[in-house]
Amino acid sequence: MIAFIMSLSTVASTQKLNFAANCWINGGANAVCETCNFAYSRPIFCQMSIQGVTSRGFWFNGQQQGVVYPGQCISGYVYANNSYMDPLVNANANTNCRF
Protein backbone atom coordinates (compact mmCIF):
# COMPACT_ATOMS: atom_id res chain seq x y z
CA MET A 1 0.00 0.00 0.00
CA ILE A 2 2.80 2.45 0.87
CA ALA A 3 4.55 1.72 -2.44
CA PHE A 4 1.30 2.46 -4.31
CA ILE A 5 0.88 5.82 -2.54
CA MET A 6 4.52 6.75 -3.23
CA SER A 7 4.13 5.88 -6.92
CA LEU A 8 1.04 8.11 -7.15
CA SER A 9 2.90 11.03 -5.61
CA THR A 10 5.76 10.53 -8.12
CA VAL A 11 3.33 10.62 -11.06
CA ALA A 12 1.61 13.74 -9.70
CA SER A 13 4.94 15.52 -9.19
CA THR A 14 5.84 15.27 -12.89
CA GLN A 15 2.62 16.81 -14.20
CA LYS A 16 3.25 18.95 -17.28
CA LEU A 17 1.47 22.22 -17.96
CA ASN A 18 1.34 24.47 -21.03
CA PHE A 19 0.94 28.22 -20.64
CA ALA A 20 0.26 30.97 -23.13
CA ALA A 21 2.61 33.88 -22.61
CA ASN A 22 1.75 37.56 -22.86
CA CYS A 23 4.10 39.35 -25.27
CA TRP A 24 4.62 43.00 -26.12
CA ILE A 25 6.92 44.90 -28.49
CA ASN A 26 9.05 47.75 -27.11
CA GLY A 27 9.43 50.25 -29.95
CA GLY A 28 10.51 47.57 -32.42
CA ALA A 29 13.86 47.09 -30.66
CA ASN A 30 12.89 44.11 -28.52
CA ALA A 31 9.99 41.96 -27.44
CA VAL A 32 9.21 40.80 -23.92
CA CYS A 33 7.14 37.69 -23.20
CA GLU A 34 5.96 36.81 -19.71
CA THR A 35 4.29 33.85 -18.01
CA CYS A 36 3.17 33.99 -14.39
CA ASN A 37 2.42 31.43 -11.70
CA PHE A 38 -0.80 32.78 -10.20
CA ALA A 39 -2.73 29.49 -10.41
CA TYR A 40 -0.60 27.21 -8.24
CA SER A 41 0.47 27.41 -4.63
CA ARG A 42 3.84 25.77 -5.21
CA PRO A 43 6.87 26.47 -7.39
CA ILE A 44 6.90 25.22 -10.98
CA PHE A 45 9.84 24.77 -13.35
CA CYS A 46 9.19 26.44 -16.72
CA GLN A 47 10.89 26.46 -20.12
CA MET A 48 9.91 29.28 -22.46
CA SER A 49 10.52 29.47 -26.20
CA ILE A 50 10.17 32.97 -27.69
CA GLN A 51 9.88 33.83 -31.39
CA GLY A 52 9.95 37.33 -32.86
CA VAL A 53 9.60 38.41 -36.48
CA THR A 54 10.79 41.66 -38.09
CA SER A 55 9.10 43.79 -40.76
CA ARG A 56 11.29 42.15 -43.43
CA GLY A 57 10.36 38.64 -42.30
CA PHE A 58 13.46 37.63 -40.34
CA TRP A 59 12.86 35.41 -37.32
CA PHE A 60 14.62 35.69 -33.98
CA ASN A 61 14.42 33.04 -31.29
CA GLY A 62 15.04 33.14 -27.56
CA GLN A 63 14.97 30.66 -24.71
CA GLN A 64 14.38 31.12 -20.99
CA GLN A 65 14.00 28.64 -18.17
CA GLY A 66 13.79 28.67 -14.43
CA VAL A 67 11.74 28.08 -11.31
CA VAL A 68 8.66 30.29 -11.01
CA TYR A 69 7.41 30.70 -7.45
CA PRO A 70 3.73 31.35 -6.59
CA GLY A 71 2.78 34.91 -7.51
CA GLN A 72 5.95 35.40 -9.58
CA CYS A 73 6.61 35.59 -13.33
CA ILE A 74 9.28 34.52 -15.80
CA SER A 75 10.23 36.79 -18.70
CA GLY A 76 11.96 36.06 -22.00
CA TYR A 77 13.32 38.47 -24.60
CA VAL A 78 14.17 38.67 -28.30
CA TYR A 79 16.01 41.59 -29.87
CA ALA A 80 16.11 43.04 -33.39
CA ASN A 81 19.56 43.50 -34.97
CA ASN A 82 18.67 46.93 -36.39
CA SER A 83 15.42 48.28 -35.02
CA TYR A 84 15.53 51.41 -37.25
CA MET A 85 15.72 49.59 -40.57
CA ASP A 86 14.01 46.30 -39.63
CA PRO A 87 12.00 46.53 -36.38
CA LEU A 88 10.28 43.66 -34.63
CA VAL A 89 6.58 43.61 -35.51
CA ASN A 90 5.31 40.49 -33.77
CA ALA A 91 6.30 38.06 -31.03
CA ASN A 92 4.87 34.99 -29.37
CA ALA A 93 6.01 32.43 -26.84
CA ASN A 94 5.16 28.96 -25.66
CA THR A 95 5.84 27.95 -22.09
CA ASN A 96 5.99 24.40 -20.80
CA CYS A 97 6.05 23.92 -17.04
CA ARG A 98 6.11 21.02 -14.62
CA PHE A 99 5.87 20.52 -10.89
C-alpha atoms as a PDB file:
ATOM      1  CA  MET A   1       0.000   0.000   0.000  1.00  0.00           C
ATOM      2  CA  ILE A   2       2.798   2.452   0.865  1.00  0.00           C
ATOM      3  CA  ALA A   3       4.546   1.723  -2.445  1.00  0.00           C
ATOM      4  CA  PHE A   4       1.304   2.458  -4.309  1.00  0.00           C
ATOM      5  CA  ILE A   5       0.878   5.824  -2.541  1.00  0.00           C
ATOM      6  CA  MET A   6       4.519   6.748  -3.231  1.00  0.00           C
ATOM      7  CA  SER A   7       4.133   5.883  -6.925  1.00  0.00           C
ATOM      8  CA  LEU A   8       1.041   8.110  -7.146  1.00  0.00           C
ATOM      9  CA  SER A   9       2.905  11.030  -5.609  1.00  0.00           C
ATOM     10  CA  THR A  10       5.756  10.535  -8.118  1.00  0.00           C
ATOM     11  CA  VAL A  11       3.325  10.624 -11.058  1.00  0.00           C
ATOM     12  CA  ALA A  12       1.614  13.740  -9.704  1.00  0.00           C
ATOM     13  CA  SER A  13       4.941  15.521  -9.194  1.00  0.00           C
ATOM     14  CA  THR A  14       5.843  15.271 -12.893  1.00  0.00           C
ATOM     15  CA  GLN A  15       2.623  16.808 -14.202  1.00  0.00           C
ATOM     16  CA  LYS A  16       3.251  18.952 -17.284  1.00  0.00           C
ATOM     17  CA  LEU A  17       1.468  22.224 -17.958  1.00  0.00           C
ATOM     18  CA  ASN A  18       1.340  24.469 -21.030  1.00  0.00           C
ATOM     19  CA  PHE A  19       0.940  28.224 -20.636  1.00  0.00           C
ATOM     20  CA  ALA A  20       0.265  30.970 -23.134  1.00  0.00           C
ATOM     21  CA  ALA A  21       2.611  33.880 -22.609  1.00  0.00           C
ATOM     22  CA  ASN A  22       1.751  37.560 -22.859  1.00  0.00           C
ATOM     23  CA  CYS A  23       4.099  39.351 -25.268  1.00  0.00           C
ATOM     24  CA  TRP A  24       4.619  43.002 -26.119  1.00  0.00           C
ATOM     25  CA  ILE A  25       6.925  44.901 -28.488  1.00  0.00           C
ATOM     26  CA  ASN A  26       9.046  47.755 -27.115  1.00  0.00           C
ATOM     27  CA  GLY A  27       9.427  50.251 -29.954  1.00  0.00           C
ATOM     28  CA  GLY A  28      10.508  47.566 -32.421  1.00  0.00           C
ATOM     29  CA  ALA A  29      13.855  47.092 -30.661  1.00  0.00           C
ATOM     30  CA  ASN A  30      12.892  44.108 -28.519  1.00  0.00           C
ATOM     31  CA  ALA A  31       9.991  41.955 -27.438  1.00  0.00           C
ATOM     32  CA  VAL A  32       9.214  40.796 -23.916  1.00  0.00           C
ATOM     33  CA  CYS A  33       7.143  37.695 -23.199  1.00  0.00           C
ATOM     34  CA  GLU A  34       5.964  36.815 -19.714  1.00  0.00           C
ATOM     35  CA  THR A  35       4.287  33.848 -18.015  1.00  0.00           C
ATOM     36  CA  CYS A  36       3.171  33.988 -14.393  1.00  0.00           C
ATOM     37  CA  ASN A  37       2.419  31.425 -11.696  1.00  0.00           C
ATOM     38  CA  PHE A  38      -0.801  32.781 -10.197  1.00  0.00           C
ATOM     39  CA  ALA A  39      -2.729  29.489 -10.412  1.00  0.00           C
ATOM     40  CA  TYR A  40      -0.598  27.206  -8.239  1.00  0.00           C
ATOM     41  CA  SER A  41       0.475  27.406  -4.633  1.00  0.00           C
ATOM     42  CA  ARG A  42       3.837  25.774  -5.208  1.00  0.00           C
ATOM     43  CA  PRO A  43       6.874  26.473  -7.394  1.00  0.00           C
ATOM     44  CA  ILE A  44       6.898  25.217 -10.975  1.00  0.00           C
ATOM     45  CA  PHE A  45       9.842  24.770 -13.351  1.00  0.00           C
ATOM     46  CA  CYS A  46       9.194  26.443 -16.720  1.00  0.00           C
ATOM     47  CA  GLN A  47      10.893  26.464 -20.119  1.00  0.00           C
ATOM     48  CA  MET A  48       9.914  29.285 -22.459  1.00  0.00           C
ATOM     49  CA  SER A  49      10.522  29.465 -26.202  1.00  0.00           C
ATOM     50  CA  ILE A  50      10.166  32.974 -27.686  1.00  0.00           C
ATOM     51  CA  GLN A  51       9.875  33.830 -31.389  1.00  0.00           C
ATOM     52  CA  GLY A  52       9.949  37.326 -32.858  1.00  0.00           C
ATOM     53  CA  VAL A  53       9.600  38.413 -36.482  1.00  0.00           C
ATOM     54  CA  THR A  54      10.788  41.657 -38.094  1.00  0.00           C
ATOM     55  CA  SER A  55       9.104  43.790 -40.756  1.00  0.00           C
ATOM     56  CA  ARG A  56      11.293  42.145 -43.428  1.00  0.00           C
ATOM     57  CA  GLY A  57      10.359  38.641 -42.297  1.00  0.00           C
ATOM     58  CA  PHE A  58      13.455  37.631 -40.341  1.00  0.00           C
ATOM     59  CA  TRP A  59      12.863  35.409 -37.321  1.00  0.00           C
ATOM     60  CA  PHE A  60      14.625  35.693 -33.981  1.00  0.00           C
ATOM     61  CA  ASN A  61      14.421  33.039 -31.289  1.00  0.00           C
ATOM     62  CA  GLY A  62      15.037  33.137 -27.560  1.00  0.00           C
ATOM     63  CA  GLN A  63      14.966  30.657 -24.707  1.00  0.00           C
ATOM     64  CA  GLN A  64      14.378  31.125 -20.994  1.00  0.00           C
ATOM     65  CA  GLN A  65      14.000  28.644 -18.173  1.00  0.00           C
ATOM     66  CA  GLY A  66      13.787  28.667 -14.425  1.00  0.00           C
ATOM     67  CA  VAL A  67      11.740  28.081 -11.309  1.00  0.00           C
ATOM     68  CA  VAL A  68       8.656  30.294 -11.007  1.00  0.00           C
ATOM     69  CA  TYR A  69       7.408  30.697  -7.453  1.00  0.00           C
ATOM     70  CA  PRO A  70       3.727  31.347  -6.587  1.00  0.00           C
ATOM     71  CA  GLY A  71       2.777  34.905  -7.506  1.00  0.00           C
ATOM     72  CA  GLN A  72       5.950  35.403  -9.582  1.00  0.00           C
ATOM     73  CA  CYS A  73       6.615  35.590 -13.326  1.00  0.00           C
ATOM     74  CA  ILE A  74       9.283  34.515 -15.798  1.00  0.00           C
ATOM     75  CA  SER A  75      10.230  36.793 -18.703  1.00  0.00           C
ATOM     76  CA  GLY A  76      11.955  36.063 -22.000  1.00  0.00           C
ATOM     77  CA  TYR A  77      13.325  38.470 -24.605  1.00  0.00           C
ATOM     78  CA  VAL A  78      14.168  38.669 -28.296  1.00  0.00           C
ATOM     79  CA  TYR A  79      16.011  41.595 -29.875  1.00  0.00           C
ATOM     80  CA  ALA A  80      16.111  43.038 -33.385  1.00  0.00           C
ATOM     81  CA  ASN A  81      19.562  43.504 -34.974  1.00  0.00           C
ATOM     82  CA  ASN A  82      18.672  46.926 -36.391  1.00  0.00           C
ATOM     83  CA  SER A  83      15.422  48.280 -35.017  1.00  0.00           C
ATOM     84  CA  TYR A  84      15.533  51.411 -37.247  1.00  0.00           C
ATOM     85  CA  MET A  85      15.719  49.587 -40.573  1.00  0.00           C
ATOM     86  CA  ASP A  86      14.014  46.305 -39.635  1.00  0.00           C
ATOM     87  CA  PRO A  87      12.003  46.527 -36.381  1.00  0.00           C
ATOM     88  CA  LEU A  88      10.281  43.659 -34.627  1.00  0.00           C
ATOM     89  CA  VAL A  89       6.582  43.613 -35.507  1.00  0.00           C
ATOM     90  CA  ASN A  90       5.306  40.491 -33.770  1.00  0.00           C
ATOM     91  CA  ALA A  91       6.303  38.060 -31.027  1.00  0.00           C
ATOM     92  CA  ASN A  92       4.865  34.990 -29.370  1.00  0.00           C
ATOM     93  CA  ALA A  93       6.007  32.432 -26.838  1.00  0.00           C
ATOM     94  CA  ASN A  94       5.159  28.956 -25.665  1.00  0.00           C
ATOM     95  CA  THR A  95       5.835  27.948 -22.088  1.00  0.00           C
ATOM     96  CA  ASN A  96       5.991  24.397 -20.801  1.00  0.00           C
ATOM     97  CA  CYS A  97       6.053  23.920 -17.038  1.00  0.00           C
ATOM     98  CA  ARG A  98       6.113  21.025 -14.622  1.00  0.00           C
ATOM     99  CA  PHE A  99       5.874  20.520 -10.891  1.00  0.00           C
END
